[in-house]
Amino acid sequence: MAEVLVLAELNPAGTGVRKTTLEALTAARVLGEPSAVVFGAPGTAATVRDGLAEYGAAKVYVAESADIDGYLVAPKAEVLAQLVVEKSPAAVVIPSSPEGKEIAGRLAIKTGSGFLTDVTDISPDGTATQVAFAGGVIVHSKVTVGTPIYTLRGNSVTPESAAGAAAEETVSVSISEQAKLTRVVDRIVEQKSSRPELTEAAIVVSGGRGVASAENFSVIEGLADSLGAAVGASRAAVDSGFYPHTFQVGQTGKTVSPQLYIAVGISGAIQHRAGMQTSKTIVAVNKDPEAPIFELADFGVVGDLNTVVPAATEQITARK
Ligand SMILES: Cc1cc2nc3c(=O)[nH]c(=O)nc-3n(C[C@H](O)[C@H](O)[C@H](O)COP(=O)(O)OP(=O)(O)OC[C@H]3O[C@@H](n4cnc5c(N)ncnc54)[C@H](O)[C@@H]3O)c2cc1C
């Protein structure tokens, strides 16, 4: 069976693989047998091997080096290019994170291959689906040159487990002088809340301009916490200083596709929809019955969020 390389994205400090990696392994399986490529300090692969095996990795290429984390994307692109030349895989699938996309671009140049970014689906014949122009256009494309390289948009594919042998194979990592030109000099760990990561959460509660203030975002957070959800925000809410930019959902923010998306005080502009319209169930709370978000919502509540949301939070909490 054809081999498909999958770049494994890991959680910080050896706490397993990210969901995006499981999604990439699942998507890669339609093209062939996935082999995960793990980068990190010595000992990293051992901490994630079982997780990769559970999602069908037939092989694990172990690209470990004491100083690989000291550089940005260039060494990873170099090692992946070397693997593409040696193994002639049928394709390479990479999670569509900012780092993943940069590695994929460099890999495409190094191997003279075609590269499809932010794909939401891959067919067995290699045709990829992309969503363009804020969700208005669905594009089907196929790479015709070199080894097809895909970056897979998060939450587009549901991870499905499948047993894989995850046989380890060590890859020699020699970082060229060219790849050492940009060095990481410091890392500051972002303060994480106890809420799930926005792009990986099964439930997202987002607030918009209708929330009216930073303080009032506690109403959104209260509902999110009662559901074990992540908090998101519209650009208008972010631009008004109600919530930090890293939580923005939409065309110029993050793309989410949870099981349940609750839009509170959000009108439903096309640029917001672009980041959430593939959510499985959409609930909207808005005081304007004509708000465009209701065209998209599966369930809608017309009312003042300051009344509706605390009441919902209270009921959900009481039923737990
Ligand atoms: C290039 C470009 C990129 C963009 N990227 C993004 C993006 O990534 N994400 C994004 O979100 N936007 C983006 N935008 C902005 C987008 O066009 C909208 O301006 C924005 O989404 C509006 O945010 P909103 O729905 O919170 O605000 P509004 O459109 O002002 O809507 C607020 C809503 O709250 C309701 N409301 C008010 N008070 C209450 C209340 N008490 N109870 C219940 N409902 C209430 C109102 O009826 C209204 O529907 C982008 C725009 C451009 C041009």
Short mmCIF file of C-alpha atoms and ligand atoms in Angstrom, two decimals:
data_model
loop_
_atom_site.label_atom_id
_atom_site.label_comp_id
_atom_site.label_asym_id
_atom_site.label_seq_id
_atom_site.Cartn_x
_atom_site.Cartn_y
_atom_site.Cartn_z
CA MET A 1 0.00 0.00 0.00
CA ALA A 2 1.23 3.52 -0.77
CA GLU A 3 2.87 5.40 2.07
CA VAL A 4 1.58 8.84 3.12
CA LEU A 5 3.72 11.05 5.35
CA VAL A 6 1.87 12.88 8.12
CA LEU A 7 3.62 15.61 10.08
CA ALA A 8 2.74 15.09 13.75
CA GLU A 9 1.89 18.22 15.71
CA LEU A 10 2.49 17.68 19.40
CA ASN A 11 1.11 19.25 22.54
CA PRO A 12 3.71 21.16 24.53
CA ALA A 13 6.12 19.29 26.78
CA GLY A 14 5.43 15.71 25.83
CA THR A 15 1.73 15.70 26.64
CA GLY A 16 0.73 13.74 23.56
CA VAL A 17 -0.34 14.52 20.02
CA ARG A 18 -2.70 17.29 19.09
CA LYS A 19 -6.16 16.47 17.74
CA THR A 20 -5.06 18.03 14.43
CA THR A 21 -2.56 15.18 14.06
CA LEU A 22 -5.28 12.56 14.57
CA GLU A 23 -7.39 14.34 11.96
CA ALA A 24 -4.44 14.34 9.52
CA LEU A 25 -3.81 10.61 10.12
CA THR A 26 -7.50 9.90 9.50
CA ALA A 27 -7.56 11.97 6.28
CA ALA A 28 -4.29 10.39 5.07
CA ARG A 29 -5.72 6.89 5.37
CA VAL A 30 -7.90 7.42 2.28
CA LEU A 31 -4.72 7.81 0.23
CA GLY A 32 -2.64 4.98 1.71
CA GLU A 33 -0.86 3.89 4.84
CA PRO A 34 0.08 6.84 7.04
CA SER A 35 3.56 7.22 8.49
CA ALA A 36 3.85 9.88 11.18
CA VAL A 37 6.92 12.11 11.29
CA VAL A 38 7.79 13.24 14.81
CA PHE A 39 10.16 16.13 15.49
CA GLY A 40 11.47 16.98 18.93
CA ALA A 41 14.12 16.54 21.55
CA PRO A 42 15.41 12.99 22.17
CA GLY A 43 12.70 10.89 23.83
CA THR A 44 9.79 12.79 22.27
CA ALA A 45 8.58 9.99 19.97
CA ALA A 46 8.35 7.51 22.83
CA THR A 47 5.79 9.72 24.55
CA VAL A 48 3.50 9.93 21.50
CA ARG A 49 4.01 6.59 19.74
CA ASP A 50 0.97 4.90 21.30
CA GLY A 51 -1.33 7.79 20.39
CA LEU A 52 -0.11 7.63 16.78
CA ALA A 53 -0.53 3.84 16.65
CA GLU A 54 -4.14 4.21 17.83
CA TYR A 55 -4.94 6.35 14.79
CA GLY A 56 -3.38 4.14 12.15
CA ALA A 57 0.28 5.18 11.92
CA ALA A 58 2.02 2.20 10.31
CA LYS A 59 5.42 3.81 10.88
CA VAL A 60 6.81 6.57 13.03
CA TYR A 61 9.79 8.43 11.63
CA VAL A 62 11.69 9.67 14.63
CA ALA A 63 13.45 12.93 13.81
CA GLU A 64 14.91 13.79 17.18
CA SER A 65 17.70 16.18 17.91
CA ALA A 66 18.78 18.07 21.00
CA ASP A 67 18.53 21.39 19.21
CA ILE A 68 15.68 20.96 16.70
CA ASP A 69 13.41 23.03 18.94
CA GLY A 70 15.99 25.80 18.88
CA TYR A 71 15.11 26.68 15.29
CA LEU A 72 11.94 27.60 13.49
CA VAL A 73 10.46 25.71 10.55
CA ALA A 74 13.45 25.40 8.21
CA PRO A 75 15.00 22.23 9.72
CA LYS A 76 11.65 20.46 9.71
CA ALA A 77 11.09 21.30 6.04
CA GLU A 78 14.60 20.05 5.25
CA VAL A 79 14.10 16.71 6.99
CA LEU A 80 10.66 16.23 5.42
CA ALA A 81 12.12 16.98 1.97
CA GLN A 82 14.83 14.38 2.60
CA LEU A 83 12.14 11.84 3.56
CA VAL A 84 10.09 12.63 0.45
CA VAL A 85 13.15 11.95 -1.73
CA GLU A 86 14.05 8.72 0.13
CA LYS A 87 10.58 7.22 0.55
CA SER A 88 8.69 8.57 -2.49
CA PRO A 89 5.40 8.77 -0.55
CA ALA A 90 2.07 9.05 -2.35
CA ALA A 91 1.38 12.32 -0.51
CA VAL A 92 2.24 14.44 2.52
CA VAL A 93 -0.51 15.62 4.90
CA ILE A 94 0.25 18.40 7.39
CA PRO A 95 -2.09 20.08 9.92
CA SER A 96 -3.04 23.55 8.69
CA SER A 97 -1.53 25.52 11.57
CA PRO A 98 0.56 28.61 10.79
CA GLU A 99 3.70 26.50 11.31
CA GLY A 100 2.30 23.60 9.27
CA LYS A 101 1.50 25.88 6.35
CA GLU A 102 4.98 27.38 6.38
CA ILE A 103 6.62 23.97 6.46
CA ALA A 104 4.36 22.78 3.62
CA GLY A 105 5.24 25.80 1.46
CA ARG A 106 8.96 25.24 1.97
CA LEU A 107 8.57 21.51 1.33
CA ALA A 108 6.73 22.20 -1.92
CA ILE A 109 9.59 24.41 -3.16
CA LYS A 110 12.30 21.95 -2.09
CA THR A 111 10.62 18.97 -3.77
CA GLY A 112 9.12 20.76 -6.78
CA SER A 113 5.65 19.64 -5.73
CA GLY A 114 2.15 21.04 -5.85
CA PHE A 115 0.67 22.20 -2.56
CA LEU A 116 -2.99 22.60 -1.56
CA THR A 117 -3.57 24.60 1.57
CA ASP A 118 -6.42 24.53 4.11
CA VAL A 119 -8.15 21.54 2.55
CA THR A 120 -11.26 20.27 4.28
CA ASP A 121 -11.40 16.84 2.66
CA ILE A 122 -9.24 14.53 0.57
CA SER A 123 -10.72 11.90 -1.78
CA PRO A 124 -9.10 8.54 -2.50
CA ASP A 125 -8.07 9.82 -5.96
CA GLY A 126 -6.21 12.74 -4.33
CA THR A 127 -8.80 15.42 -5.11
CA ALA A 128 -8.96 17.92 -2.27
CA THR A 129 -11.83 20.17 -1.23
CA GLN A 130 -11.21 23.78 -0.23
CA VAL A 131 -13.70 26.38 0.97
CA ALA A 132 -13.00 29.81 -0.57
CA PHE A 133 -14.38 33.36 -0.48
CA ALA A 134 -15.74 33.17 3.05
CA GLY A 135 -17.55 29.92 2.35
CA GLY A 136 -19.21 31.14 -0.84
CA VAL A 137 -17.28 28.82 -3.15
CA ILE A 138 -16.31 25.16 -2.82
CA VAL A 139 -13.19 24.28 -4.83
CA HIS A 140 -12.06 20.80 -5.86
CA SER A 141 -8.40 20.59 -6.87
CA LYS A 142 -5.77 18.01 -7.57
CA VAL A 143 -1.98 18.30 -7.52
CA THR A 144 -0.47 17.44 -10.89
CA VAL A 145 3.23 18.00 -10.15
CA GLY A 146 5.53 16.11 -7.80
CA THR A 147 4.32 14.69 -4.48
CA PRO A 148 0.92 16.12 -3.50
CA ILE A 149 1.23 18.15 -0.29
CA TYR A 150 -1.92 19.03 1.64
CA THR A 151 -2.46 21.08 4.76
CA LEU A 152 -5.65 19.95 6.48
CA ARG A 153 -7.88 22.55 8.11
CA GLY A 154 -8.57 21.76 11.76
CA ASN A 155 -11.96 20.24 12.67
CA SER A 156 -12.76 19.33 9.05
CA VAL A 157 -12.32 15.62 9.59
CA THR A 158 -13.49 13.59 12.58
CA PRO A 159 -10.59 11.55 13.97
CA GLU A 160 -11.31 7.82 13.67
CA SER A 161 -9.17 5.29 15.44
CA ALA A 162 -7.56 2.42 13.52
CA ALA A 163 -4.79 0.17 14.74
CA GLY A 164 -1.35 0.87 13.27
CA ALA A 165 1.96 -0.82 13.96
CA ALA A 166 3.76 2.50 14.57
CA ALA A 167 7.10 0.84 13.80
CA GLU A 168 9.82 3.32 14.73
CA GLU A 169 12.49 4.31 12.22
CA THR A 170 15.17 6.80 13.17
CA VAL A 171 15.80 9.64 10.76
CA SER A 172 19.16 11.38 10.86
CA VAL A 173 18.71 15.06 11.57
CA SER A 174 21.53 17.27 10.37
CA ILE A 175 20.51 20.91 10.36
CA SER A 176 22.17 22.84 7.55
CA GLU A 177 23.76 26.23 8.16
CA GLN A 178 21.06 27.71 5.91
CA ALA A 179 18.32 26.34 8.19
CA LYS A 180 20.05 27.79 11.26
CA LEU A 181 19.74 31.38 10.11
CA THR A 182 16.72 32.03 12.34
CA ARG A 183 17.00 30.89 15.92
CA VAL A 184 14.48 30.76 18.77
CA VAL A 185 15.94 32.88 21.58
CA ASP A 186 13.11 32.69 24.10
CA ARG A 187 9.77 31.01 24.68
CA ILE A 188 7.04 32.50 26.83
CA VAL A 189 4.31 30.09 27.82
CA GLU A 190 0.89 31.64 27.27
CA GLN A 191 -1.32 31.61 30.34
CA LYS A 192 -3.94 28.98 29.52
CA SER A 193 -7.41 28.99 30.93
CA SER A 194 -8.98 25.74 32.04
CA ARG A 195 -11.32 25.97 29.04
CA PRO A 196 -10.74 23.80 25.97
CA GLU A 197 -8.68 25.09 23.06
CA LEU A 198 -10.97 27.12 20.76
CA THR A 199 -10.19 25.26 17.52
CA GLU A 200 -10.49 21.83 19.14
CA ALA A 201 -13.52 22.35 21.41
CA ALA A 202 -16.70 20.31 20.89
CA ILE A 203 -18.78 23.31 22.02
CA VAL A 204 -18.01 26.99 21.41
CA VAL A 205 -19.93 29.93 22.87
CA SER A 206 -19.08 33.20 21.08
CA GLY A 207 -20.02 36.73 21.98
CA GLY A 208 -20.36 39.71 19.67
CA ARG A 209 -20.76 43.46 19.86
CA GLY A 210 -24.16 42.88 21.47
CA VAL A 211 -22.37 41.76 24.65
CA ALA A 212 -21.58 45.47 25.00
CA SER A 213 -18.53 45.42 27.30
CA ALA A 214 -15.50 43.43 28.42
CA GLU A 215 -17.05 42.99 31.88
CA ASN A 216 -20.25 41.61 30.39
CA PHE A 217 -18.29 38.86 28.63
CA SER A 218 -18.60 37.08 31.99
CA VAL A 219 -22.14 36.22 30.78
CA ILE A 220 -20.60 34.37 27.79
CA GLU A 221 -17.94 32.74 29.98
CA GLY A 222 -20.60 31.60 32.45
CA LEU A 223 -22.56 29.80 29.72
CA ALA A 224 -19.35 28.35 28.26
CA ASP A 225 -18.25 26.99 31.65
CA SER A 226 -21.65 25.43 32.32
CA LEU A 227 -21.22 23.48 29.04
CA GLY A 228 -17.48 22.80 29.26
CA ALA A 229 -17.12 24.96 26.15
CA ALA A 230 -14.50 27.27 24.67
CA VAL A 231 -15.19 31.00 24.37
CA GLY A 232 -15.01 32.79 21.02
CA ALA A 233 -15.68 36.35 19.88
CA SER A 234 -16.62 38.27 16.77
CA ARG A 235 -14.21 40.76 15.30
CA ALA A 236 -16.41 43.64 16.41
CA ALA A 237 -16.17 42.37 20.00
CA VAL A 238 -12.42 41.96 19.70
CA ASP A 239 -11.91 45.36 18.05
CA SER A 240 -14.01 46.96 20.80
CA GLY A 241 -11.61 45.48 23.37
CA PHE A 242 -14.22 43.14 24.90
CA TYR A 243 -12.12 40.02 24.42
CA PRO A 244 -8.54 39.17 23.30
CA HIS A 245 -7.81 38.81 19.60
CA THR A 246 -6.66 35.18 19.91
CA PHE A 247 -10.32 34.26 20.44
CA GLN A 248 -11.63 35.86 17.24
CA VAL A 249 -13.67 33.52 15.07
CA GLY A 250 -13.98 34.23 11.36
CA GLN A 251 -12.26 34.92 8.09
CA THR A 252 -9.40 36.79 9.74
CA GLY A 253 -9.61 34.85 12.98
CA LYS A 254 -9.85 31.18 13.82
CA THR A 255 -11.91 28.58 12.02
CA VAL A 256 -13.99 26.38 14.29
CA SER A 257 -16.25 23.47 13.48
CA PRO A 258 -17.60 22.22 16.80
CA GLN A 259 -20.58 19.99 17.43
CA LEU A 260 -22.40 23.00 18.89
CA TYR A 261 -21.74 26.71 18.20
CA ILE A 262 -23.70 29.28 20.19
CA ALA A 263 -23.55 32.80 18.71
CA VAL A 264 -24.63 35.42 21.23
CA GLY A 265 -25.15 39.06 20.20
CA ILE A 266 -23.55 38.37 16.81
CA SER A 267 -25.27 39.60 13.64
CA GLY A 268 -23.85 36.89 11.35
CA ALA A 269 -21.71 38.85 8.89
CA ILE A 270 -20.23 36.77 6.07
CA GLN A 271 -16.72 37.15 7.51
CA HIS A 272 -17.88 35.72 10.84
CA ARG A 273 -19.74 32.88 9.14
CA ALA A 274 -16.56 31.94 7.28
CA GLY A 275 -15.08 30.79 10.55
CA MET A 276 -18.01 28.86 12.01
CA GLN A 277 -20.53 27.87 9.35
CA THR A 278 -19.41 24.22 9.24
CA SER A 279 -20.38 23.79 12.92
CA LYS A 280 -22.71 20.81 13.27
CA THR A 281 -25.46 22.62 15.21
CA ILE A 282 -25.72 26.41 15.41
CA VAL A 283 -27.72 28.25 18.05
CA ALA A 284 -28.16 32.03 17.91
CA VAL A 285 -29.29 34.48 20.57
CA ASN A 286 -30.07 37.92 19.19
CA LYS A 287 -32.62 40.60 20.04
CA ASP A 288 -33.15 41.44 16.36
CA PRO A 289 -35.40 38.86 14.65
CA GLU A 290 -34.04 40.02 11.27
CA ALA A 291 -30.39 39.35 12.19
CA PRO A 292 -28.74 37.34 9.36
CA ILE A 293 -27.36 34.80 11.84
CA PHE A 294 -30.87 33.33 12.07
CA GLU A 295 -30.64 32.27 8.38
CA LEU A 296 -27.81 29.96 9.39
CA ALA A 297 -28.98 28.89 12.84
CA ASP A 298 -30.58 25.53 13.58
CA PHE A 299 -32.16 27.02 16.71
CA GLY A 300 -32.69 30.69 17.44
CA VAL A 301 -33.76 32.68 20.46
CA VAL A 302 -35.00 36.22 19.84
CA GLY A 303 -34.35 38.08 23.04
CA ASP A 304 -31.98 40.13 25.14
CA LEU A 305 -28.83 38.13 25.79
CA ASN A 306 -28.61 39.58 29.29
CA THR A 307 -31.83 37.75 30.14
CA VAL A 308 -31.62 34.68 27.90
CA VAL A 309 -28.02 33.63 28.56
CA PRO A 310 -28.00 33.77 32.38
CA ALA A 311 -31.33 31.88 32.40
CA ALA A 312 -29.89 29.18 30.12
CA THR A 313 -26.74 28.94 32.26
CA GLU A 314 -28.84 28.54 35.39
CA GLN A 315 -30.96 25.78 33.84
CA ILE A 316 -27.95 23.92 32.45
CA THR A 317 -26.15 24.11 35.80
CA ALA A 318 -29.27 22.93 37.66
CA ARG A 319 -29.55 19.88 35.38
CA LYS A 320 -25.95 18.73 35.82
C1 LIG B 1 -11.75 41.90 5.56
C2 LIG B 1 -12.66 41.68 6.73
C3 LIG B 1 -12.41 40.61 7.59
C4 LIG B 1 -13.25 40.37 8.68
N1 LIG B 1 -12.99 39.31 9.49
C5 LIG B 1 -13.86 39.03 10.48
C6 LIG B 1 -13.68 37.89 11.30
O1 LIG B 1 -12.71 37.13 11.19
N2 LIG B 1 -14.60 37.65 12.26
C7 LIG B 1 -15.68 38.44 12.47
O2 LIG B 1 -16.48 38.17 13.38
N3 LIG B 1 -15.86 39.54 11.72
C8 LIG B 1 -14.97 39.86 10.74
N4 LIG B 1 -15.15 40.99 10.02
C9 LIG B 1 -16.17 41.97 10.47
C10 LIG B 1 -17.58 41.63 10.03
O3 LIG B 1 -17.82 42.19 8.77
C11 LIG B 1 -18.59 42.21 11.05
O4 LIG B 1 -18.38 43.60 11.15
C12 LIG B 1 -18.51 41.61 12.42
O5 LIG B 1 -18.54 40.20 12.33
C13 LIG B 1 -19.70 42.08 13.26
O6 LIG B 1 -19.57 41.58 14.55
P1 LIG B 1 -20.87 41.44 15.46
O7 LIG B 1 -21.83 40.54 14.80
O8 LIG B 1 -20.40 41.13 16.83
O9 LIG B 1 -21.40 42.94 15.51
P2 LIG B 1 -22.69 43.58 14.86
O10 LIG B 1 -22.77 43.33 13.42
O11 LIG B 1 -22.73 44.99 15.34
O12 LIG B 1 -23.89 42.77 15.52
C14 LIG B 1 -24.21 42.83 16.87
C15 LIG B 1 -25.49 42.04 17.05
O13 LIG B 1 -25.80 41.99 18.42
C16 LIG B 1 -27.22 42.10 18.55
N5 LIG B 1 -27.47 42.61 19.88
C17 LIG B 1 -27.16 43.82 20.40
N6 LIG B 1 -27.51 43.91 21.70
C18 LIG B 1 -28.06 42.70 22.03
C19 LIG B 1 -28.61 42.17 23.21
N7 LIG B 1 -28.64 42.88 24.35
N8 LIG B 1 -29.08 40.90 23.19
C20 LIG B 1 -29.05 40.14 22.04
N9 LIG B 1 -28.53 40.63 20.88
C21 LIG B 1 -28.04 41.87 20.88
C22 LIG B 1 -27.65 43.03 17.45
O14 LIG B 1 -29.01 42.82 17.11
C23 LIG B 1 -26.69 42.63 16.34
O15 LIG B 1 -27.26 41.64 15.49
C24 LIG B 1 -14.33 41.25 8.94
C25 LIG B 1 -14.57 42.32 8.07
C26 LIG B 1 -13.74 42.53 6.99
C27 LIG B 1 -14.04 43.69 6.06
#
